[in-house]
Tab-separated table of C-alpha atoms in Angstrom:
chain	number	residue	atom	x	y	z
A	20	UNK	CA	-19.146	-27.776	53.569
A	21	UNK	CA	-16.470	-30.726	54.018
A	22	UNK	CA	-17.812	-32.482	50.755
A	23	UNK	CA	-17.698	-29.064	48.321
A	24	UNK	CA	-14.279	-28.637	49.742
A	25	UNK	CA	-12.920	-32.260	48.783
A	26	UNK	CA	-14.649	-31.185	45.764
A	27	UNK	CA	-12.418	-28.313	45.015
A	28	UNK	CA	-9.274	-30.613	46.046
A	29	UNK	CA	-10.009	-33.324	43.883
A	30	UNK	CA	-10.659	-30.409	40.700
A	31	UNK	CA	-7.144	-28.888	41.955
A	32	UNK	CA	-5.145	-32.445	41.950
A	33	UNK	CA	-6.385	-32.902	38.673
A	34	UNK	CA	-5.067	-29.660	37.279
A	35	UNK	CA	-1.607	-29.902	38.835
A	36	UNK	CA	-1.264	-33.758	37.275
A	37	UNK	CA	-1.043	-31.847	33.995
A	38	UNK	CA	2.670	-31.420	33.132
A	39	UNK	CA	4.017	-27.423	32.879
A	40	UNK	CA	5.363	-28.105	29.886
A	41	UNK	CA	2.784	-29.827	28.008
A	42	UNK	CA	2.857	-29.536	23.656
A	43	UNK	CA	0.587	-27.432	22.042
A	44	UNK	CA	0.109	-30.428	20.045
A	45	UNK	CA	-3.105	-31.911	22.043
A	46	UNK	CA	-4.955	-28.300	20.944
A	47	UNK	CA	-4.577	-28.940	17.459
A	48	UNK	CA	-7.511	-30.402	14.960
A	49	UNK	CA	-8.222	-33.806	14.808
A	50	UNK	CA	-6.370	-35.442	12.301
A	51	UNK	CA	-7.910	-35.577	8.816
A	52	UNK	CA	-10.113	-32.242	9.836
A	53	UNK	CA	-9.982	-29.328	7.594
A	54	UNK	CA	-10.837	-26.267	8.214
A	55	UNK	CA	-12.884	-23.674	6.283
A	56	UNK	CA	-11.313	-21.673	3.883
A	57	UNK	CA	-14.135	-18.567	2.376
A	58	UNK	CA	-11.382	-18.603	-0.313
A	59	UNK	CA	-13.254	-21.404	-1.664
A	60	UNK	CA	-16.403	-19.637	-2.902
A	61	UNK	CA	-14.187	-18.419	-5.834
A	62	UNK	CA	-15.281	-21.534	-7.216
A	63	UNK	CA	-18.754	-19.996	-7.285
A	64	UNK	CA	-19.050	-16.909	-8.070
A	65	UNK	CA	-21.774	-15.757	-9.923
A	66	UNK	CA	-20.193	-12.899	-11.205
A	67	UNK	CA	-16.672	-12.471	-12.239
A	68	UNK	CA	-14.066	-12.314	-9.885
A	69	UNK	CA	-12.966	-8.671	-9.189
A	70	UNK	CA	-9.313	-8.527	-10.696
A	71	UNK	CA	-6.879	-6.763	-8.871
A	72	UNK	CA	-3.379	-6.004	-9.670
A	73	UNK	CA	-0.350	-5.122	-7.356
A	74	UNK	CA	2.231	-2.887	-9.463
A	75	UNK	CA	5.346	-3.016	-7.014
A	76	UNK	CA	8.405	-1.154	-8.072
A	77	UNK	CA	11.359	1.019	-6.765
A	78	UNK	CA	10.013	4.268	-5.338
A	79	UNK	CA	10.868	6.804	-7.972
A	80	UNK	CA	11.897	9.927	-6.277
A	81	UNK	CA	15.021	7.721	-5.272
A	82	UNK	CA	15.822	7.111	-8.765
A	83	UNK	CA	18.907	8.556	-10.229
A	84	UNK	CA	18.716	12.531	-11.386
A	85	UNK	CA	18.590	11.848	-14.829
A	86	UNK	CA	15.340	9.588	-14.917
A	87	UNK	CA	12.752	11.365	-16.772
A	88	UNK	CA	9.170	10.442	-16.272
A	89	UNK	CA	8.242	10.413	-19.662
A	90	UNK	CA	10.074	6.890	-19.943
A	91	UNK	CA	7.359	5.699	-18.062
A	92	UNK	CA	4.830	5.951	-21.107
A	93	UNK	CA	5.254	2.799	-22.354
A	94	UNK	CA	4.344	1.189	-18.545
A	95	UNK	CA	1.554	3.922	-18.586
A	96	UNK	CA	-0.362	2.976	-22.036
A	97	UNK	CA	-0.396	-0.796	-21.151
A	98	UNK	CA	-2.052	0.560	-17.727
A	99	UNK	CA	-4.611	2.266	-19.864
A	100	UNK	CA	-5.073	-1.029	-21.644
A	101	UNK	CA	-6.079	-3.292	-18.296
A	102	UNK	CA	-8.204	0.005	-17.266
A	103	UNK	CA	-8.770	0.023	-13.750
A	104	UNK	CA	-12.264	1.076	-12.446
A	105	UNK	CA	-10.237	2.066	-9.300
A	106	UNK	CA	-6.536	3.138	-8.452
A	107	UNK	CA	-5.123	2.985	-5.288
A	108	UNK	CA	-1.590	3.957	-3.711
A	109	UNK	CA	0.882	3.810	-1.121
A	110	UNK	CA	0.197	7.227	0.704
A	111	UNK	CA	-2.127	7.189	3.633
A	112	UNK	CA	-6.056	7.677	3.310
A	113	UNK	CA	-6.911	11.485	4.350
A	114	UNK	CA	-9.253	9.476	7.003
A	115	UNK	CA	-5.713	8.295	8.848
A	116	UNK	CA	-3.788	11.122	8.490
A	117	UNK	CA	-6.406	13.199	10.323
A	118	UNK	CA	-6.456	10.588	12.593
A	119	UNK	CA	-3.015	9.991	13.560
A	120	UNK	CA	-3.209	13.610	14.107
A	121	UNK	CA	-5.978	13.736	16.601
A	122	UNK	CA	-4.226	11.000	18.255
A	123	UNK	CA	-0.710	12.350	17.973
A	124	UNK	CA	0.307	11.846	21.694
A	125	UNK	CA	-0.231	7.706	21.446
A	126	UNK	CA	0.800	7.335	17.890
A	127	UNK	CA	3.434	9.848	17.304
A	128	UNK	CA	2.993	13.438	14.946
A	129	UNK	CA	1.508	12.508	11.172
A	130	UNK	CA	3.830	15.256	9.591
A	131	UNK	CA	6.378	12.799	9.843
A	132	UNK	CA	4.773	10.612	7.198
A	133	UNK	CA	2.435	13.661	5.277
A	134	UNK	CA	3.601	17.058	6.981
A	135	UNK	CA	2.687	19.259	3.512
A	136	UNK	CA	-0.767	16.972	3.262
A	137	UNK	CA	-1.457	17.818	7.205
A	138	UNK	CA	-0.895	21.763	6.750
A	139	UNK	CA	-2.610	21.620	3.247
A	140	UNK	CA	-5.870	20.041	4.667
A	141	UNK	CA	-5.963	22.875	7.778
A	142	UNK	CA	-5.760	25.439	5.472
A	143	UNK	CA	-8.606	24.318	3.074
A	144	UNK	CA	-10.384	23.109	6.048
A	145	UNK	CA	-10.174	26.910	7.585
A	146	UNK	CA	-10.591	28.256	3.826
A	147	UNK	CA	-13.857	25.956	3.087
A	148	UNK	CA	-15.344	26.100	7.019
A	149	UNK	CA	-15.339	22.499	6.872
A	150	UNK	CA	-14.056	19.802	8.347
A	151	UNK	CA	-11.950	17.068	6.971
A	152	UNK	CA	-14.967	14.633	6.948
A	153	UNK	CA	-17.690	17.019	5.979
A	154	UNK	CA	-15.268	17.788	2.697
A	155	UNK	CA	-14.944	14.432	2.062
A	156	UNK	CA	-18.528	13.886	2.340
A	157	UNK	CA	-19.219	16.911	-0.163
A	158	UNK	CA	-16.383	15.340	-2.332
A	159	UNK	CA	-18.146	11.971	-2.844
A	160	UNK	CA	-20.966	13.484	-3.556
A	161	UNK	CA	-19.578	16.071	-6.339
A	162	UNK	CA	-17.608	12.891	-7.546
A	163	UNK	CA	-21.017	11.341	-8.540
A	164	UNK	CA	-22.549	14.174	-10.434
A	165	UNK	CA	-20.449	13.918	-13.714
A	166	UNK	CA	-19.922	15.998	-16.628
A	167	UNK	CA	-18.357	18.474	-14.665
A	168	UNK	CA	-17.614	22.045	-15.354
A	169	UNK	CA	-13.989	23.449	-14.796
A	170	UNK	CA	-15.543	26.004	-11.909
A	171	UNK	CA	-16.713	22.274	-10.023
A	172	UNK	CA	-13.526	20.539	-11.038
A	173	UNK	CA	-11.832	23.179	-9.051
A	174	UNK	CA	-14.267	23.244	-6.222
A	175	UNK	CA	-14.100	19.289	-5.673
A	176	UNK	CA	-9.835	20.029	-5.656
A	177	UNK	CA	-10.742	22.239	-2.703
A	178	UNK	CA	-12.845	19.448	-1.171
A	179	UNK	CA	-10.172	16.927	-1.779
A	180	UNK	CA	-7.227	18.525	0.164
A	181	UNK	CA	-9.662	19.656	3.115
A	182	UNK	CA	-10.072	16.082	3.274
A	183	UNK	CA	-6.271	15.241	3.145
A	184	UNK	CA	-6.686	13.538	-0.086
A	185	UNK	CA	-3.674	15.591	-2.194
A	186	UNK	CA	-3.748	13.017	-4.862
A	187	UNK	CA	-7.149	13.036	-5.480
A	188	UNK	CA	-6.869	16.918	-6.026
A	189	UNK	CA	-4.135	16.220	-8.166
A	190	UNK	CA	-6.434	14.453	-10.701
A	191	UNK	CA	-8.887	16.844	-10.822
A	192	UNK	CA	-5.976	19.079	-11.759
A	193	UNK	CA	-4.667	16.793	-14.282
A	194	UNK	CA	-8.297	16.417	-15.787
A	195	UNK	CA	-7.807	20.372	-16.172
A	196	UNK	CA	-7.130	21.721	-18.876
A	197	UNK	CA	-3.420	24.437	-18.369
A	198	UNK	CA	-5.542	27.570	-18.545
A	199	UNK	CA	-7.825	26.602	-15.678
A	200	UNK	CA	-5.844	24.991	-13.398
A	201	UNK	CA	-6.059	28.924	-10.930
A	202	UNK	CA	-6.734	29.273	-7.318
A	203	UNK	CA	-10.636	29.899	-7.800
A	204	UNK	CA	-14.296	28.426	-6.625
A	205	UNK	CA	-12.623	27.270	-3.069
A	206	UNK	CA	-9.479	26.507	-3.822
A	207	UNK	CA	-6.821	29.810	-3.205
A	208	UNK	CA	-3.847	30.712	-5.655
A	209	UNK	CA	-1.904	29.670	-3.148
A	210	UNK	CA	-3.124	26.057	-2.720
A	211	UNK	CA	-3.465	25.588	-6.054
A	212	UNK	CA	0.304	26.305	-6.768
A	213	UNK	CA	0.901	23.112	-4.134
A	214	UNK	CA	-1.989	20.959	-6.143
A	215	UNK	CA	-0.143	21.550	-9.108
A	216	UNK	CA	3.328	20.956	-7.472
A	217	UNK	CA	1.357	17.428	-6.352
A	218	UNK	CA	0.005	16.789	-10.014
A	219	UNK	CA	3.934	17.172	-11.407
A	220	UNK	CA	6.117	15.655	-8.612
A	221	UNK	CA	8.183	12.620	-9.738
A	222	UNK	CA	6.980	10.002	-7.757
A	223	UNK	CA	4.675	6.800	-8.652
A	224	UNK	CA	1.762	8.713	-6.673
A	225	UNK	CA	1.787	11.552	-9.229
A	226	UNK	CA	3.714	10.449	-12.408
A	227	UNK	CA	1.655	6.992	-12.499
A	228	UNK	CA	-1.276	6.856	-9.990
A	229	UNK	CA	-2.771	10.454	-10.789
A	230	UNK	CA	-1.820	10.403	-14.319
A	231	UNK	CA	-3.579	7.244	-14.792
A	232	UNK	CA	-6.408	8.187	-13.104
A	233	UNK	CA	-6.801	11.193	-14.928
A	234	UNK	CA	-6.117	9.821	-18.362
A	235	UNK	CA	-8.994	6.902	-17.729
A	236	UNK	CA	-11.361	9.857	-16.918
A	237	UNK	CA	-11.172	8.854	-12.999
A	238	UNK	CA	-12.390	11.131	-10.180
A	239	UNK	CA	-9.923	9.696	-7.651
A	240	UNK	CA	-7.146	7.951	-6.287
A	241	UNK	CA	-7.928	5.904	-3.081
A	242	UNK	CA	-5.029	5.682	-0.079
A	243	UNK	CA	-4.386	2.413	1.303
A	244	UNK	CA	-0.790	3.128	2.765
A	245	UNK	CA	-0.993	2.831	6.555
A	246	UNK	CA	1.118	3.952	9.583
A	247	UNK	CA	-1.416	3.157	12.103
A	248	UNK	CA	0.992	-0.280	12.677
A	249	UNK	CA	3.861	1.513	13.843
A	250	UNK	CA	2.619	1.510	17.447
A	251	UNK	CA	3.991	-1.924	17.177
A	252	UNK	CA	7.314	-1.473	16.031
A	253	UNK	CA	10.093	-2.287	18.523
A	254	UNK	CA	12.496	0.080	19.789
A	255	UNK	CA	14.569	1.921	17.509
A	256	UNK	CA	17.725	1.749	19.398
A	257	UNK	CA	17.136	-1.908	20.531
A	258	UNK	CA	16.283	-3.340	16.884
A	259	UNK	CA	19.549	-1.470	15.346
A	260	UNK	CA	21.259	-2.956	18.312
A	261	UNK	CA	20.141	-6.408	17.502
A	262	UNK	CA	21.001	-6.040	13.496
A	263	UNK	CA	24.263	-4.964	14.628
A	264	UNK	CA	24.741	-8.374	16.071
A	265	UNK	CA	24.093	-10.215	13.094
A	266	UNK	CA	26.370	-7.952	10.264
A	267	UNK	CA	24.966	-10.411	7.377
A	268	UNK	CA	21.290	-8.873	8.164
A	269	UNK	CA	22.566	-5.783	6.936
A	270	UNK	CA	23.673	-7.103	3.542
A	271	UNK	CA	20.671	-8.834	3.088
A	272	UNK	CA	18.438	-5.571	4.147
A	273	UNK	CA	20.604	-4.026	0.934
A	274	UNK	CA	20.541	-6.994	-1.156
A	275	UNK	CA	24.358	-7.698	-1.327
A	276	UNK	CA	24.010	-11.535	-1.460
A	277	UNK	CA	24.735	-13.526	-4.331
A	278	UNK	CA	21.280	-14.290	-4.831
A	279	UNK	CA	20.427	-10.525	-5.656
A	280	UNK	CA	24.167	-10.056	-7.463
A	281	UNK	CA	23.217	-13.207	-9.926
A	282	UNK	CA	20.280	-10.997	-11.440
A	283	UNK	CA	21.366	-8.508	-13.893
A	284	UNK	CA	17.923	-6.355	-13.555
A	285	UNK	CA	18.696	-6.134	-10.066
A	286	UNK	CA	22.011	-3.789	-11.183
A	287	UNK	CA	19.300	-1.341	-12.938
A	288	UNK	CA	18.711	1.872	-11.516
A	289	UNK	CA	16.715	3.849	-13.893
A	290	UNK	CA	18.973	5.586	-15.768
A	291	UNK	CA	17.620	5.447	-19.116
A	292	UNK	CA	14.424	4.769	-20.767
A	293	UNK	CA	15.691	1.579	-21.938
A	294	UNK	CA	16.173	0.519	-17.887
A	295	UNK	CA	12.606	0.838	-17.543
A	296	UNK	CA	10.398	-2.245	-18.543
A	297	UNK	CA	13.431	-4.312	-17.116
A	298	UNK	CA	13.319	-3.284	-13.562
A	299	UNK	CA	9.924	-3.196	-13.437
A	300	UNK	CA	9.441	-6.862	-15.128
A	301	UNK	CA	12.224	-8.175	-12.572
A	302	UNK	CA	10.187	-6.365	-9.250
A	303	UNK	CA	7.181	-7.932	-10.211
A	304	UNK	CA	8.399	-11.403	-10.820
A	305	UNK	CA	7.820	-14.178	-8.423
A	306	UNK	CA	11.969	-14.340	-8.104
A	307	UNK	CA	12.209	-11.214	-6.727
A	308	UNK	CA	9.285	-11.048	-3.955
A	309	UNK	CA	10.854	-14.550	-3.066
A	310	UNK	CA	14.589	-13.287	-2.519
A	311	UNK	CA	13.504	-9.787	-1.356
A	312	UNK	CA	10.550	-11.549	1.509
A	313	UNK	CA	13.605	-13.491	2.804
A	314	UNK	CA	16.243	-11.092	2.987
A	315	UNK	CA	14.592	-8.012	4.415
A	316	UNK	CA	11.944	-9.714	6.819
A	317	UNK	CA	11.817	-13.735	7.036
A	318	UNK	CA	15.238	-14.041	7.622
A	319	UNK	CA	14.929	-12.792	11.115
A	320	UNK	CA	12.468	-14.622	12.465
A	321	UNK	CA	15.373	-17.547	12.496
A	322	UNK	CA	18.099	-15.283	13.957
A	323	UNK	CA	18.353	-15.640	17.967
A	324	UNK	CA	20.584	-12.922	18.006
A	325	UNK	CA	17.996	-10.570	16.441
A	326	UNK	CA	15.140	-12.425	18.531
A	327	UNK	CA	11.740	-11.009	19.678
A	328	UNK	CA	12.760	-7.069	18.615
A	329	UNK	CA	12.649	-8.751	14.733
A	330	UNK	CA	9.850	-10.537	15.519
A	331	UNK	CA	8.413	-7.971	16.567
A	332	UNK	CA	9.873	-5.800	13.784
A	333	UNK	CA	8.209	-8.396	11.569
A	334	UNK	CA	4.835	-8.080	13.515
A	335	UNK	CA	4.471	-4.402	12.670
A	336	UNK	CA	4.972	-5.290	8.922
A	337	UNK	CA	2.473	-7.929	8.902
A	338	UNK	CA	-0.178	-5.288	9.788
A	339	UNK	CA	0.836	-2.320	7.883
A	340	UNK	CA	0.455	-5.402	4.643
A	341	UNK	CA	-3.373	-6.761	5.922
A	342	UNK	CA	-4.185	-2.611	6.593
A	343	UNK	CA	-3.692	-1.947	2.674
A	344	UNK	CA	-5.206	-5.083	2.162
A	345	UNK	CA	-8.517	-4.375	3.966
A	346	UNK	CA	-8.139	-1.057	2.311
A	347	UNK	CA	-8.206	-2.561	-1.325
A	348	UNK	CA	-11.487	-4.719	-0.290
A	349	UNK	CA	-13.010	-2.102	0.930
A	350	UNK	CA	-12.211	0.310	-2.296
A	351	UNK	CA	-13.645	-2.471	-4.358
A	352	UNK	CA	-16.771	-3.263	-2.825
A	353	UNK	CA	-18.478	-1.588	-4.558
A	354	UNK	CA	-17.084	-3.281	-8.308
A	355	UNK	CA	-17.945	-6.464	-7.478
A	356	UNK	CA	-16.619	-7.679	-10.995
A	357	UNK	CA	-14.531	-5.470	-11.790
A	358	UNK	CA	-10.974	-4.280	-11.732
A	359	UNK	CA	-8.715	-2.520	-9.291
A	360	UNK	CA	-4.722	-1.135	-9.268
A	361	UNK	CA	-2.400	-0.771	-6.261
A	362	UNK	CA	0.680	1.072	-7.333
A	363	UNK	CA	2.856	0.285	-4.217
A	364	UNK	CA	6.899	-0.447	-2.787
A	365	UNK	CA	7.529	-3.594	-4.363
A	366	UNK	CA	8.540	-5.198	-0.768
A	367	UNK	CA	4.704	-4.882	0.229
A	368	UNK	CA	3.769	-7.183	-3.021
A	369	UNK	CA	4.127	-10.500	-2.126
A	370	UNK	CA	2.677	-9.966	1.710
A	371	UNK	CA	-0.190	-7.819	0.215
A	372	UNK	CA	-0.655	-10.491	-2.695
A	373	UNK	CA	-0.880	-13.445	-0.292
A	374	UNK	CA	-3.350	-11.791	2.509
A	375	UNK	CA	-5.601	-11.023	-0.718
A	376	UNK	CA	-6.227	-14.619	-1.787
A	377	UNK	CA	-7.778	-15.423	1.482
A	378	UNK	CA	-10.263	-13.659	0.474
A	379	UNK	CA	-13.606	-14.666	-1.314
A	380	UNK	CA	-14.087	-13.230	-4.903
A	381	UNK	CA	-10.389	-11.729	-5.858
A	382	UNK	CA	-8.412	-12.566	-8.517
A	383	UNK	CA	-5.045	-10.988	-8.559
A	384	UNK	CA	-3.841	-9.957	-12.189
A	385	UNK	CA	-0.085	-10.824	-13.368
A	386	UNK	CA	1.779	-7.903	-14.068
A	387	UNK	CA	4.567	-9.045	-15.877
A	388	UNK	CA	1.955	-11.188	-18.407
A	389	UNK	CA	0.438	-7.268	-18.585
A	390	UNK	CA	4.250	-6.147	-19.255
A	391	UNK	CA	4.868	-8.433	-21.884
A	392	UNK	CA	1.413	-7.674	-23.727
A	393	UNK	CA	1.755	-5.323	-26.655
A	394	UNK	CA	-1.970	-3.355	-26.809
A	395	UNK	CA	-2.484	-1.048	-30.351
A	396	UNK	CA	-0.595	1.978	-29.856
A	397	UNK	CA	1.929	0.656	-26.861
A	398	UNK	CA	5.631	1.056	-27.514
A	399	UNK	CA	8.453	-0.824	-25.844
C-alpha cells in the first residue's frame, strides 16, 4: 500500500510542475506537418465538379415602392441560361419549421420566422389527414412521376404546404396555367388564394426562386434558411448594450464608413430598372462580401468593449452559414455533376461561399462573370 501511494505522489508532483499558464503552443502539429484537407480530391474527380452558385442580393420586399419585379427579367433570363438542376432559398425547410414548432418551449415559437407557413401547413395537414412528413413523403413521390395533369399539379400544391413547403406550392402554381390555378383535388379555395398570394409576392423567394423554378420546368424549391442557431445568440438586451458602447459598430452595421460611401452602387436602392444589374453586380463582387464580412460581423471579434456577447453574436452566425451549407450538399447529392442555385441575403455569401470549398467535389460559379454574359435573347 505505501509503494502505490508514493506512486500516486510522484504522478501528482509531476502534474503540479506544469506551469498554470502554459501556451497552447506545445498542442500544436509538428512543424512542417500538414494536415488533410478532403478539399483536395477536387483534383480527382471523375466526374465534373457539381457547380453551385450563391446569388446574394438586397432582400426585395425592402426595396423602395416603386420597384417593379419585372426589372428583374434581364437577371432572370441569364438564370435560365446557367439552368440550375436545383434551386434553393433563404426560407426555412418545412422539416425545421415543424420542428421548431414541436420544440417551441427550448427554441422559441416558429411563427416568428414563418407564422402564415405554420397555420398554412395545419390546415392542409387537417384538410389532407396527413401529417407534415407523410405529405412530404407523398410529395416526393408525385414529384417523380412527370407529365403531370393540372388535377395532380394541384394535388402535389396540397402536399407541399401540408409539408410547410409554401414555395414549392408556389411553383406548381406558377407551372399552372391562370384558369386552373382553383382550390380543387386537396387543395381548398381558400388555400389556394394564399398559394397564389405566395406565387406573386415581391420577394426573391417568389419573384426569382419560384419563377425560376417554374420557368426551367422544376418541381421544387429546396429551403436551406435556418433558425435552429438562434439558441446561441446572446442576450438581446446585453448585445445592444455592448454595441451601445462602441457607437462606430453601429455605423458599420449600416455601412456609413467611407469604405461603403466610396462605392457608387452601394447608393442604389432599386428604384428603376436601370438600378438593377448594378446593385446586384456590386453585392456579388468580392469588394463587397469583403467590406460588408468586416463591418457587420469581424469587426467585433476585436472590440473588448463588445467582448464575448459579439463573439458570441458571431458564433450564432457561423452556424446559421454551415446549416445552409450542409443544406446545399445535401440538396445536391443527388447531381453529382451537376448544377445548383442559392438565392440568399447577400451578407450570408461570403461565409456560405467559404464553408463550401471545404468540401470535396464543389465548384462555386461566379455570378458577376454570369452577369456580364449576354446569352441569345438576354437584354441589359
Amino acid at each position: 500500500m505505501s509503494r502505490i501511494l508514493v506512486g500516486v505522489l510522484v504522478v501528482v508532483s509531476a502534474c503540479k510542475t506544469t506551469p498554470p499558464n502554459t501556451s497552447s503552443s506545445q498542442y500544436l502539429p509538428a512543424k512542417g506537418e500538414q494536415p488533410v484537407n478532403p478539399a483536395g480530391a477536387k483534383q480527382k474527380l471523375a466526374i465534373a465538379p457539381t457547380q453551385v452558385m450563391i446569388f446574394g442580393l438586397g432582400h426585395l420586399d425592402t426595396a423602395p415602392a416603386s420597384f417593379q419585379v419585372a426589372w428583374l427579367e434581364p437577371v432572370l433570363c441569364r438564370l435560365r441560361a446557367y439552368k440550375p438542376d436545383l434551386i434553393l432559398t433563404e426560407a426555412m425547410s418545412g422539416e425545421q419549421i415543424m420542428g421548431l414548432d414541436a420544440y417551441a418551449a427550448y427554441h422559441g415559437t416558429a411563427s416568428q420566422y414563418a407564422g402564415p407557413t405554420l397555420e398554412m401547413a395545419k390546415t392542409a395537414q387537417s384538410d389532407l389527414h396527413l401529417s407534415a412528413a407523410q405529405a412530404l413523403v407523398q410529395a416526393h413521390e408525385l414529384s417523380k412521376k412527370g407529365n403531370l395533369t393540372p388535377a395532380e399539379r394541384r394535388r402535389l400544391a396540397g402536399l407541399f404546404v401540408a409539408a410547410a413547403e409554401p414555395l414549392s406550392a408556389a411553383v406548381q402554381w406558377l407551372r399552372l396555367p391562370v384558369a386552373e390555378r382553383i382550390g380543387a383535388d386537396g387543395i381548398s379555395p381558400a388555400l389556394a388564394k394564399q398559394v397564389n398570394l405566395f406565387a406573386t409576392m415581391r420577394n426573391e423567394m417568389s419573384s426569382l426562386a419560384a419563377r425560376l423554378a417554374a420557368d426551367l420546368g422544376l418541381e421544387r424549391v429546396y429551403g436551406a434558411g435556418d433558425h435552429l442557431s438562434d439558441v446561441a445568440q446572446p442576450d438581446f438586451t446585453a448585445f445592444k448594450t455592448a454595441v451601445a458602447a462602441e457607437p462606430s459598430q453601429v455605423d458599420r452595421f449600416n455601412h456609413n464608413t467611407p469604405e461603403f460611401r466610396a462605392v457608387p452602387e452601394e447608393a442604389l436602392k432599386l428604384a428603376s430598372a436601370a438600378e438593377v444589374m448594378p446593385v446586384m453586380k456590386w453585392k456579388n463582387s468580392t469588394r463587397f462580401a469583403e467590406l460588408d464580412a468586416e463591418a457587420q460581423w469581424l469587426s467585433m471579434l476585436g472590440s473588448e468593449k463588445i467582448g464575448r456577447v459579439g463573439r458570441q453574436r458571431v458564433a450564432a452566425w457561423e452556424a446559421q452559414n454551415l446549416r445552409m451549407a450542409v443544406a446545399i450538399r445535401e440538396a445536391t447529392a443527388p447531381i453529382a455533376g451537376g448544377r445548383a442555385l442559392l438565392i440568399v441575403g447577400a451578407a450570408h455569401k461570403p461565409f456560405i461561399e467559404a464553408y463550401l470549398r471545404t468540401f470535396t467535389d464543389v465548384e462555386l460559379v461566379s455570378v458577376p462573370a454570369m452577369l456580364d454574359a449576354k446569352p441569345v435573347g438576354c437584354n441589359d
